[in-house]
């Protein structure tokens, strides 16, 4: 590895051109990225890039578990059929079967690395893993670590990664763009990255590159995801010439606490299971208008109902009321929610909780095969950034972390089979900042940032119409031009890089939504309310070009 790789410090001269090299660059430090790093590190040199610190990402906030067939009464076929049904039969059945077949070995790999899944004692006095059952599953097949599986997974893998001598962790780095090879348009020779500590752009040359950057839910005004979920990998791959698919399918959680200091806090659906009611500001229940199951309707129906009432009334939120239950019952059963709301001045034993639906999970992404390969020969994509075909039109609970582990291990196996390849050595030109200046108009970024997330929520959210989609695309094109001009004239920053990626992802979402002439799964269009008899994934293809990607270039699509 280049000697600079582990010795870069903020004290280096600001104009120093820093270059690193490795065998495999992994962009993203969640479950997918860390699993891949650990699966490869005994055989090659790894750089693991993290936009924040290695503990900050969607993996950490996953409360549920990981699906795998451990119960002898369960079967892989049942897991497959449950997934196909949850995905509204838009899943790739071969991919679903591949995932289910490899689920148990993936969980055994995690167990070997020390992930503390809950256990129980059987009637025979033996220990076995405790399995829970979640929505969409026919059997108990969810391995979990209490109600914080993601955190347990993140901590365990992070500890193993930090101790491996062949894994070099670069924290607080933003990937800017993949750098294409001049000799082979289907290969990348490296990546430009922005060192947030030094406030400078650096170069990483790598034989193989993996995008493990997570989803794009930050494109919406309300999201349960951490701030870093800005679609970076999807946008980078698109600019480099990779196809994307099914971007219109974004999963929304129906009840996220509506408060400026709530920090994306989810209100569990278990409240409604214990009698909580969704109401207007005046206390009037409304779910009976939408479903005979009222407040116990499935997640997508509840999310659409709340969204409809907010739009109809012009309201900022709806309310979830459990105050009719005894106070001691509420505090005992929901202590974390009670404490969180109290810290914000809301006493849920006496008043209703303000809630809004929140963007939760991106079912689409960069198209890959079962080895996690993208359209670029040496670029892979793993986890929420990827479209594998597993989730179809809706993700089934506890299949997301599973996808990360299964496909990271598959990618590792494929990369290991190619380590003997010796591509031509190519240099990467240093980042040129000679024609840009420091911005004195940061307010433009903030304004565009808020405008984008607001109209995406209003026009391309839980319920869409043709008119709303057309309005959205017109506004996106205007923003693209402003952002492109800004990107061309000022030095990069975290907010600018994320905004540039978000506006790219926003257009991809809208373009996919405009392709789909039906309502299916997570995509609901009032102009096409019925489900089509036959449907295929929504695929977008960048127009082939030998030119390097340009800021804001989203003008050419092939369908």
PDB file of C-alpha atoms in Angstrom, residues 75-308:
ATOM      1  CA  UNK A  75     -38.098 -24.410   4.851  1.00  0.00           C
ATOM      2  CA  UNK A  76     -36.115 -22.480   2.296  1.00  0.00           C
ATOM      3  CA  UNK A  77     -39.078 -22.772  -0.064  1.00  0.00           C
ATOM      4  CA  UNK A  78     -41.306 -21.043   2.501  1.00  0.00           C
ATOM      5  CA  UNK A  79     -38.784 -18.210   2.865  1.00  0.00           C
ATOM      6  CA  UNK A  80     -38.703 -17.880  -0.935  1.00  0.00           C
ATOM      7  CA  UNK A  81     -42.491 -17.782  -1.308  1.00  0.00           C
ATOM      8  CA  UNK A  82     -42.901 -15.277   1.540  1.00  0.00           C
ATOM      9  CA  UNK A  83     -40.343 -12.976  -0.084  1.00  0.00           C
ATOM     10  CA  UNK A  84     -41.969 -13.213  -3.512  1.00  0.00           C
ATOM     11  CA  UNK A  85     -45.366 -12.371  -2.059  1.00  0.00           C
ATOM     12  CA  UNK A  86     -44.037  -9.440  -0.015  1.00  0.00           C
ATOM     13  CA  UNK A  87     -42.294  -8.112  -3.141  1.00  0.00           C
ATOM     14  CA  UNK A  88     -45.614  -8.086  -5.031  1.00  0.00           C
ATOM     15  CA  UNK A  89     -44.163 -10.724  -7.384  1.00  0.00           C
ATOM     16  CA  UNK A  90     -41.678  -8.326  -8.923  1.00  0.00           C
ATOM     17  CA  UNK A  91     -38.706 -10.111  -7.347  1.00  0.00           C
ATOM     18  CA  UNK A  92     -36.173 -12.140  -9.313  1.00  0.00           C
ATOM     19  CA  UNK A  93     -37.006 -15.647  -8.115  1.00  0.00           C
ATOM     20  CA  UNK A  94     -33.515 -17.008  -8.823  1.00  0.00           C
ATOM     21  CA  UNK A  95     -31.996 -14.263  -6.668  1.00  0.00           C
ATOM     22  CA  UNK A  96     -34.531 -14.836  -3.889  1.00  0.00           C
ATOM     23  CA  UNK A  97     -33.723 -18.545  -3.875  1.00  0.00           C
ATOM     24  CA  UNK A  98     -29.968 -17.887  -3.915  1.00  0.00           C
ATOM     25  CA  UNK A  99     -30.352 -15.555  -0.916  1.00  0.00           C
ATOM     26  CA  UNK A 100     -32.521 -17.953   1.094  1.00  0.00           C
ATOM     27  CA  UNK A 101     -30.220 -20.889   0.358  1.00  0.00           C
ATOM     28  CA  UNK A 102     -27.167 -18.972   1.583  1.00  0.00           C
ATOM     29  CA  UNK A 103     -28.844 -17.356   4.587  1.00  0.00           C
ATOM     30  CA  UNK A 104     -27.961 -19.966   7.202  1.00  0.00           C
ATOM     31  CA  UNK A 105     -24.277 -20.138   6.270  1.00  0.00           C
ATOM     32  CA  UNK A 106     -24.145 -16.338   6.324  1.00  0.00           C
ATOM     33  CA  UNK A 107     -25.591 -16.303   9.855  1.00  0.00           C
ATOM     34  CA  UNK A 108     -23.137 -18.995  10.948  1.00  0.00           C
ATOM     35  CA  UNK A 109     -20.330 -16.768   9.635  1.00  0.00           C
ATOM     36  CA  UNK A 110     -21.636 -13.893  11.785  1.00  0.00           C
ATOM     37  CA  UNK A 111     -21.915 -16.195  14.798  1.00  0.00           C
ATOM     38  CA  UNK A 112     -18.288 -17.263  14.298  1.00  0.00           C
ATOM     39  CA  UNK A 113     -17.310 -13.594  14.399  1.00  0.00           C
ATOM     40  CA  UNK A 114     -19.116 -13.176  17.720  1.00  0.00           C
ATOM     41  CA  UNK A 115     -22.436 -11.497  16.874  1.00  0.00           C
ATOM     42  CA  UNK A 116     -24.467 -12.081  20.082  1.00  0.00           C
ATOM     43  CA  UNK A 117     -27.792 -13.362  18.750  1.00  0.00           C
ATOM     44  CA  UNK A 118     -30.289 -14.109  21.525  1.00  0.00           C
ATOM     45  CA  UNK A 119     -30.526 -17.695  22.735  1.00  0.00           C
ATOM     46  CA  UNK A 120     -33.068 -19.648  24.755  1.00  0.00           C
ATOM     47  CA  UNK A 121     -33.092 -22.926  26.678  1.00  0.00           C
ATOM     48  CA  UNK A 122     -35.263 -25.695  25.238  1.00  0.00           C
ATOM     49  CA  UNK A 123     -37.356 -28.126  27.235  1.00  0.00           C
ATOM     50  CA  UNK A 124     -34.455 -30.581  26.943  1.00  0.00           C
ATOM     51  CA  UNK A 125     -32.146 -28.084  28.616  1.00  0.00           C
ATOM     52  CA  UNK A 126     -30.248 -27.254  25.419  1.00  0.00           C
ATOM     53  CA  UNK A 127     -29.390 -23.786  24.141  1.00  0.00           C
ATOM     54  CA  UNK A 128     -30.745 -22.695  20.775  1.00  0.00           C
ATOM     55  CA  UNK A 129     -31.079 -19.402  18.970  1.00  0.00           C
ATOM     56  CA  UNK A 130     -34.275 -17.559  19.741  1.00  0.00           C
ATOM     57  CA  UNK A 131     -36.262 -16.931  16.561  1.00  0.00           C
ATOM     58  CA  UNK A 132     -38.926 -14.273  16.206  1.00  0.00           C
ATOM     59  CA  UNK A 133     -41.557 -13.813  13.522  1.00  0.00           C
ATOM     60  CA  UNK A 134     -42.247 -10.563  11.695  1.00  0.00           C
ATOM     61  CA  UNK A 135     -44.721  -9.330   9.120  1.00  0.00           C
ATOM     62  CA  UNK A 136     -44.774 -11.376   5.928  1.00  0.00           C
ATOM     63  CA  UNK A 137     -43.021 -14.434   7.396  1.00  0.00           C
ATOM     64  CA  UNK A 138     -44.871 -17.750   7.695  1.00  0.00           C
ATOM     65  CA  UNK A 139     -42.557 -19.110  10.391  1.00  0.00           C
ATOM     66  CA  UNK A 140     -40.262 -17.939  13.148  1.00  0.00           C
ATOM     67  CA  UNK A 141     -37.002 -17.361  11.305  1.00  0.00           C
ATOM     68  CA  UNK A 142     -35.622 -14.037  12.577  1.00  0.00           C
ATOM     69  CA  UNK A 143     -32.327 -14.175  14.464  1.00  0.00           C
ATOM     70  CA  UNK A 144     -31.944 -11.089  16.612  1.00  0.00           C
ATOM     71  CA  UNK A 145     -29.990  -9.430  19.414  1.00  0.00           C
ATOM     72  CA  UNK A 146     -32.827  -8.086  21.592  1.00  0.00           C
ATOM     73  CA  UNK A 147     -34.363  -5.159  19.682  1.00  0.00           C
ATOM     74  CA  UNK A 148     -30.989  -3.742  18.577  1.00  0.00           C
ATOM     75  CA  UNK A 149     -29.634  -6.318  16.138  1.00  0.00           C
ATOM     76  CA  UNK A 150     -28.057  -3.737  13.865  1.00  0.00           C
ATOM     77  CA  UNK A 151     -26.101  -2.165  16.693  1.00  0.00           C
ATOM     78  CA  UNK A 152     -24.799  -5.548  17.857  1.00  0.00           C
ATOM     79  CA  UNK A 153     -23.804  -6.415  14.297  1.00  0.00           C
ATOM     80  CA  UNK A 154     -22.079  -3.082  13.714  1.00  0.00           C
ATOM     81  CA  UNK A 155     -20.106  -3.189  16.976  1.00  0.00           C
ATOM     82  CA  UNK A 156     -18.969  -6.786  16.436  1.00  0.00           C
ATOM     83  CA  UNK A 157     -17.841  -6.315  12.845  1.00  0.00           C
ATOM     84  CA  UNK A 158     -16.259  -2.945  13.577  1.00  0.00           C
ATOM     85  CA  UNK A 159     -14.109  -4.462  16.303  1.00  0.00           C
ATOM     86  CA  UNK A 160     -12.920  -7.228  13.983  1.00  0.00           C
ATOM     87  CA  UNK A 161     -12.221  -4.796  11.132  1.00  0.00           C
ATOM     88  CA  UNK A 162     -10.267  -2.382  13.324  1.00  0.00           C
ATOM     89  CA  UNK A 163      -7.961  -5.181  14.506  1.00  0.00           C
ATOM     90  CA  UNK A 164      -7.058  -6.570  11.071  1.00  0.00           C
ATOM     91  CA  UNK A 165      -3.648  -5.357   9.827  1.00  0.00           C
ATOM     92  CA  UNK A 166      -4.636  -5.485   6.148  1.00  0.00           C
ATOM     93  CA  UNK A 167      -7.660  -3.213   6.552  1.00  0.00           C
ATOM     94  CA  UNK A 168      -6.920   0.509   6.545  1.00  0.00           C
ATOM     95  CA  UNK A 169      -9.877   2.568   7.735  1.00  0.00           C
ATOM     96  CA  UNK A 170     -10.308   6.072   6.317  1.00  0.00           C
ATOM     97  CA  UNK A 171     -12.939   7.893   8.382  1.00  0.00           C
ATOM     98  CA  UNK A 172     -14.618  11.176   7.404  1.00  0.00           C
ATOM     99  CA  UNK A 173     -13.961  10.768   3.689  1.00  0.00           C
ATOM    100  CA  UNK A 174     -16.525  11.458   0.943  1.00  0.00           C
ATOM    101  CA  UNK A 175     -16.205   9.578  -2.328  1.00  0.00           C
ATOM    102  CA  UNK A 176     -16.697  12.061  -5.176  1.00  0.00           C
ATOM    103  CA  UNK A 177     -16.550  10.085  -8.419  1.00  0.00           C
ATOM    104  CA  UNK A 178     -15.307   6.875  -9.962  1.00  0.00           C
ATOM    105  CA  UNK A 179     -12.425   7.488 -12.367  1.00  0.00           C
ATOM    106  CA  UNK A 180     -12.779   5.542 -15.622  1.00  0.00           C
ATOM    107  CA  UNK A 181      -9.864   3.881 -17.371  1.00  0.00           C
ATOM    108  CA  UNK A 182      -8.748   5.486 -20.635  1.00  0.00           C
ATOM    109  CA  UNK A 183      -7.754   2.033 -21.903  1.00  0.00           C
ATOM    110  CA  UNK A 184     -10.981   0.184 -21.069  1.00  0.00           C
ATOM    111  CA  UNK A 185     -14.294   2.031 -20.739  1.00  0.00           C
ATOM    112  CA  UNK A 186     -15.717  -0.846 -18.686  1.00  0.00           C
ATOM    113  CA  UNK A 187     -13.128  -0.484 -15.928  1.00  0.00           C
ATOM    114  CA  UNK A 188     -12.389   2.099 -13.244  1.00  0.00           C
ATOM    115  CA  UNK A 189      -8.873   2.815 -12.086  1.00  0.00           C
ATOM    116  CA  UNK A 190      -9.752   4.609  -8.872  1.00  0.00           C
ATOM    117  CA  UNK A 191     -11.800   7.214  -7.070  1.00  0.00           C
ATOM    118  CA  UNK A 192     -11.512  10.885  -6.188  1.00  0.00           C
ATOM    119  CA  UNK A 193     -12.257  11.321  -2.472  1.00  0.00           C
ATOM    120  CA  UNK A 194     -12.651  14.378  -0.280  1.00  0.00           C
ATOM    121  CA  UNK A 195     -10.784  14.326   3.023  1.00  0.00           C
ATOM    122  CA  UNK A 196     -13.126  16.186   5.359  1.00  0.00           C
ATOM    123  CA  UNK A 197     -10.368  16.731   7.932  1.00  0.00           C
ATOM    124  CA  UNK A 198      -7.933  18.324   5.478  1.00  0.00           C
ATOM    125  CA  UNK A 199     -10.686  19.868   3.329  1.00  0.00           C
ATOM    126  CA  UNK A 200      -8.819  18.566   0.289  1.00  0.00           C
ATOM    127  CA  UNK A 201      -9.462  16.119  -2.547  1.00  0.00           C
ATOM    128  CA  UNK A 202      -7.240  13.020  -2.671  1.00  0.00           C
ATOM    129  CA  UNK A 203      -6.866  10.059  -5.034  1.00  0.00           C
ATOM    130  CA  UNK A 204      -7.260   6.340  -4.305  1.00  0.00           C
ATOM    131  CA  UNK A 205      -6.088   3.893  -6.981  1.00  0.00           C
ATOM    132  CA  UNK A 206      -7.541   0.401  -6.650  1.00  0.00           C
ATOM    133  CA  UNK A 207      -7.785  -2.799  -8.674  1.00  0.00           C
ATOM    134  CA  UNK A 208     -11.324  -3.460  -7.458  1.00  0.00           C
ATOM    135  CA  UNK A 209     -13.924  -1.035  -6.088  1.00  0.00           C
ATOM    136  CA  UNK A 210     -17.059  -1.885  -4.123  1.00  0.00           C
ATOM    137  CA  UNK A 211     -19.922   0.490  -3.426  1.00  0.00           C
ATOM    138  CA  UNK A 212     -21.481  -0.248  -0.034  1.00  0.00           C
ATOM    139  CA  UNK A 213     -22.865   3.236   0.547  1.00  0.00           C
ATOM    140  CA  UNK A 214     -26.432   2.420   1.620  1.00  0.00           C
ATOM    141  CA  UNK A 215     -29.662   3.953   0.381  1.00  0.00           C
ATOM    142  CA  UNK A 216     -31.005   7.330  -0.639  1.00  0.00           C
ATOM    143  CA  UNK A 217     -33.809   8.114   1.815  1.00  0.00           C
ATOM    144  CA  UNK A 218     -32.351  11.523   2.615  1.00  0.00           C
ATOM    145  CA  UNK A 219     -33.843  12.695  -0.675  1.00  0.00           C
ATOM    146  CA  UNK A 220     -37.111  13.015   1.278  1.00  0.00           C
ATOM    147  CA  UNK A 221     -38.040  15.626   3.863  1.00  0.00           C
ATOM    148  CA  UNK A 222     -38.775  13.009   6.527  1.00  0.00           C
ATOM    149  CA  UNK A 223     -36.562   9.948   6.878  1.00  0.00           C
ATOM    150  CA  UNK A 224     -35.704   7.407   9.551  1.00  0.00           C
ATOM    151  CA  UNK A 225     -32.189   7.072   8.117  1.00  0.00           C
ATOM    152  CA  UNK A 226     -29.025   8.743   9.422  1.00  0.00           C
ATOM    153  CA  UNK A 227     -27.829  11.895   7.672  1.00  0.00           C
ATOM    154  CA  UNK A 228     -25.289  10.053   5.531  1.00  0.00           C
ATOM    155  CA  UNK A 229     -27.964   8.179   3.476  1.00  0.00           C
ATOM    156  CA  UNK A 230     -27.697  10.507   0.481  1.00  0.00           C
ATOM    157  CA  UNK A 231     -27.528   8.050  -2.407  1.00  0.00           C
ATOM    158  CA  UNK A 232     -23.831   8.638  -3.067  1.00  0.00           C
ATOM    159  CA  UNK A 233     -23.023   5.219  -4.513  1.00  0.00           C
ATOM    160  CA  UNK A 234     -26.092   5.165  -6.761  1.00  0.00           C
ATOM    161  CA  UNK A 235     -25.273   8.600  -8.174  1.00  0.00           C
ATOM    162  CA  UNK A 236     -21.579   7.787  -8.642  1.00  0.00           C
ATOM    163  CA  UNK A 237     -22.339   4.524 -10.434  1.00  0.00           C
ATOM    164  CA  UNK A 238     -24.884   6.233 -12.692  1.00  0.00           C
ATOM    165  CA  UNK A 239     -22.430   8.966 -13.663  1.00  0.00           C
ATOM    166  CA  UNK A 240     -19.857   6.291 -14.485  1.00  0.00           C
ATOM    167  CA  UNK A 241     -22.249   4.439 -16.805  1.00  0.00           C
ATOM    168  CA  UNK A 242     -24.034   1.824 -14.660  1.00  0.00           C
ATOM    169  CA  UNK A 243     -27.702   0.972 -15.039  1.00  0.00           C
ATOM    170  CA  UNK A 244     -30.097   1.425 -12.129  1.00  0.00           C
ATOM    171  CA  UNK A 245     -33.464  -0.221 -11.519  1.00  0.00           C
ATOM    172  CA  UNK A 246     -36.652   0.016  -9.425  1.00  0.00           C
ATOM    173  CA  UNK A 247     -35.773   3.380  -7.931  1.00  0.00           C
ATOM    174  CA  UNK A 248     -39.485   4.191  -7.556  1.00  0.00           C
ATOM    175  CA  UNK A 249     -39.848   1.664  -4.736  1.00  0.00           C
ATOM    176  CA  UNK A 250     -38.975   3.474  -1.509  1.00  0.00           C
ATOM    177  CA  UNK A 251     -40.334   2.002   1.714  1.00  0.00           C
ATOM    178  CA  UNK A 252     -41.920   4.415   4.204  1.00  0.00           C
ATOM    179  CA  UNK A 253     -42.330   3.752   7.911  1.00  0.00           C
ATOM    180  CA  UNK A 254     -45.778   5.095   8.916  1.00  0.00           C
ATOM    181  CA  UNK A 255     -44.955   6.672  12.279  1.00  0.00           C
ATOM    182  CA  UNK A 256     -41.828   8.750  12.818  1.00  0.00           C
ATOM    183  CA  UNK A 257     -41.836  11.237  15.706  1.00  0.00           C
ATOM    184  CA  UNK A 258     -42.515  14.731  14.331  1.00  0.00           C
ATOM    185  CA  UNK A 259     -40.279  17.111  16.261  1.00  0.00           C
ATOM    186  CA  UNK A 260     -37.296  19.230  15.165  1.00  0.00           C
ATOM    187  CA  UNK A 261     -35.094  17.564  17.780  1.00  0.00           C
ATOM    188  CA  UNK A 262     -36.381  13.998  17.353  1.00  0.00           C
ATOM    189  CA  UNK A 263     -33.374  12.821  15.306  1.00  0.00           C
ATOM    190  CA  UNK A 264     -35.355  10.409  13.121  1.00  0.00           C
ATOM    191  CA  UNK A 265     -36.886   8.613  16.097  1.00  0.00           C
ATOM    192  CA  UNK A 266     -39.280   5.833  15.069  1.00  0.00           C
ATOM    193  CA  UNK A 267     -42.468   5.118  17.000  1.00  0.00           C
ATOM    194  CA  UNK A 268     -42.853   1.350  16.956  1.00  0.00           C
ATOM    195  CA  UNK A 269     -45.915  -0.238  15.404  1.00  0.00           C
ATOM    196  CA  UNK A 270     -46.342  -2.115  18.671  1.00  0.00           C
ATOM    197  CA  UNK A 271     -48.129   0.960  20.076  1.00  0.00           C
ATOM    198  CA  UNK A 272     -50.968   0.401  17.649  1.00  0.00           C
ATOM    199  CA  UNK A 273     -50.868  -3.262  18.562  1.00  0.00           C
ATOM    200  CA  UNK A 274     -51.593  -2.245  22.141  1.00  0.00           C
ATOM    201  CA  UNK A 275     -54.502   0.039  21.253  1.00  0.00           C
ATOM    202  CA  UNK A 276     -53.000   3.351  20.122  1.00  0.00           C
ATOM    203  CA  UNK A 277     -55.171   5.221  17.615  1.00  0.00           C
ATOM    204  CA  UNK A 278     -54.234   7.519  14.745  1.00  0.00           C
ATOM    205  CA  UNK A 279     -56.141  10.788  15.072  1.00  0.00           C
ATOM    206  CA  UNK A 280     -56.403  14.353  13.793  1.00  0.00           C
ATOM    207  CA  UNK A 281     -55.239  17.270  15.902  1.00  0.00           C
ATOM    208  CA  UNK A 282     -58.722  17.435  17.474  1.00  0.00           C
ATOM    209  CA  UNK A 283     -58.610  13.775  18.482  1.00  0.00           C
ATOM    210  CA  UNK A 284     -60.852  12.405  15.703  1.00  0.00           C
ATOM    211  CA  UNK A 285     -59.824   8.891  14.566  1.00  0.00           C
ATOM    212  CA  UNK A 286     -59.534   8.429  10.798  1.00  0.00           C
ATOM    213  CA  UNK A 287     -58.214   4.947   9.973  1.00  0.00           C
ATOM    214  CA  UNK A 288     -61.710   3.434   9.719  1.00  0.00           C
ATOM    215  CA  UNK A 289     -62.128   5.393   6.478  1.00  0.00           C
ATOM    216  CA  UNK A 290     -59.239   3.513   4.861  1.00  0.00           C
ATOM    217  CA  UNK A 291     -59.317  -0.084   6.074  1.00  0.00           C
ATOM    218  CA  UNK A 292     -61.635  -2.330   8.069  1.00  0.00           C
ATOM    219  CA  UNK A 293     -58.679  -3.253  10.286  1.00  0.00           C
ATOM    220  CA  UNK A 294     -58.430   0.416  11.248  1.00  0.00           C
ATOM    221  CA  UNK A 295     -55.205   1.126  13.169  1.00  0.00           C
ATOM    222  CA  UNK A 296     -54.017  -2.461  12.740  1.00  0.00           C
ATOM    223  CA  UNK A 297     -53.874  -2.240   8.945  1.00  0.00           C
ATOM    224  CA  UNK A 298     -50.538  -3.110   7.241  1.00  0.00           C
ATOM    225  CA  UNK A 299     -47.721  -0.579   7.167  1.00  0.00           C
ATOM    226  CA  UNK A 300     -48.174   0.616   3.565  1.00  0.00           C
ATOM    227  CA  UNK A 301     -51.915   1.244   4.040  1.00  0.00           C
ATOM    228  CA  UNK A 302     -51.328   3.181   7.266  1.00  0.00           C
ATOM    229  CA  UNK A 303     -48.573   5.270   5.665  1.00  0.00           C
ATOM    230  CA  UNK A 304     -50.809   6.155   2.706  1.00  0.00           C
ATOM    231  CA  UNK A 305     -53.700   7.042   5.026  1.00  0.00           C
ATOM    232  CA  UNK A 306     -51.558   9.431   7.097  1.00  0.00           C
ATOM    233  CA  UNK A 307     -50.121  10.967   3.938  1.00  0.00           C
ATOM    234  CA  UNK A 308     -53.598  11.450   2.472  1.00  0.00           C
TER     235      UNK A 308
END
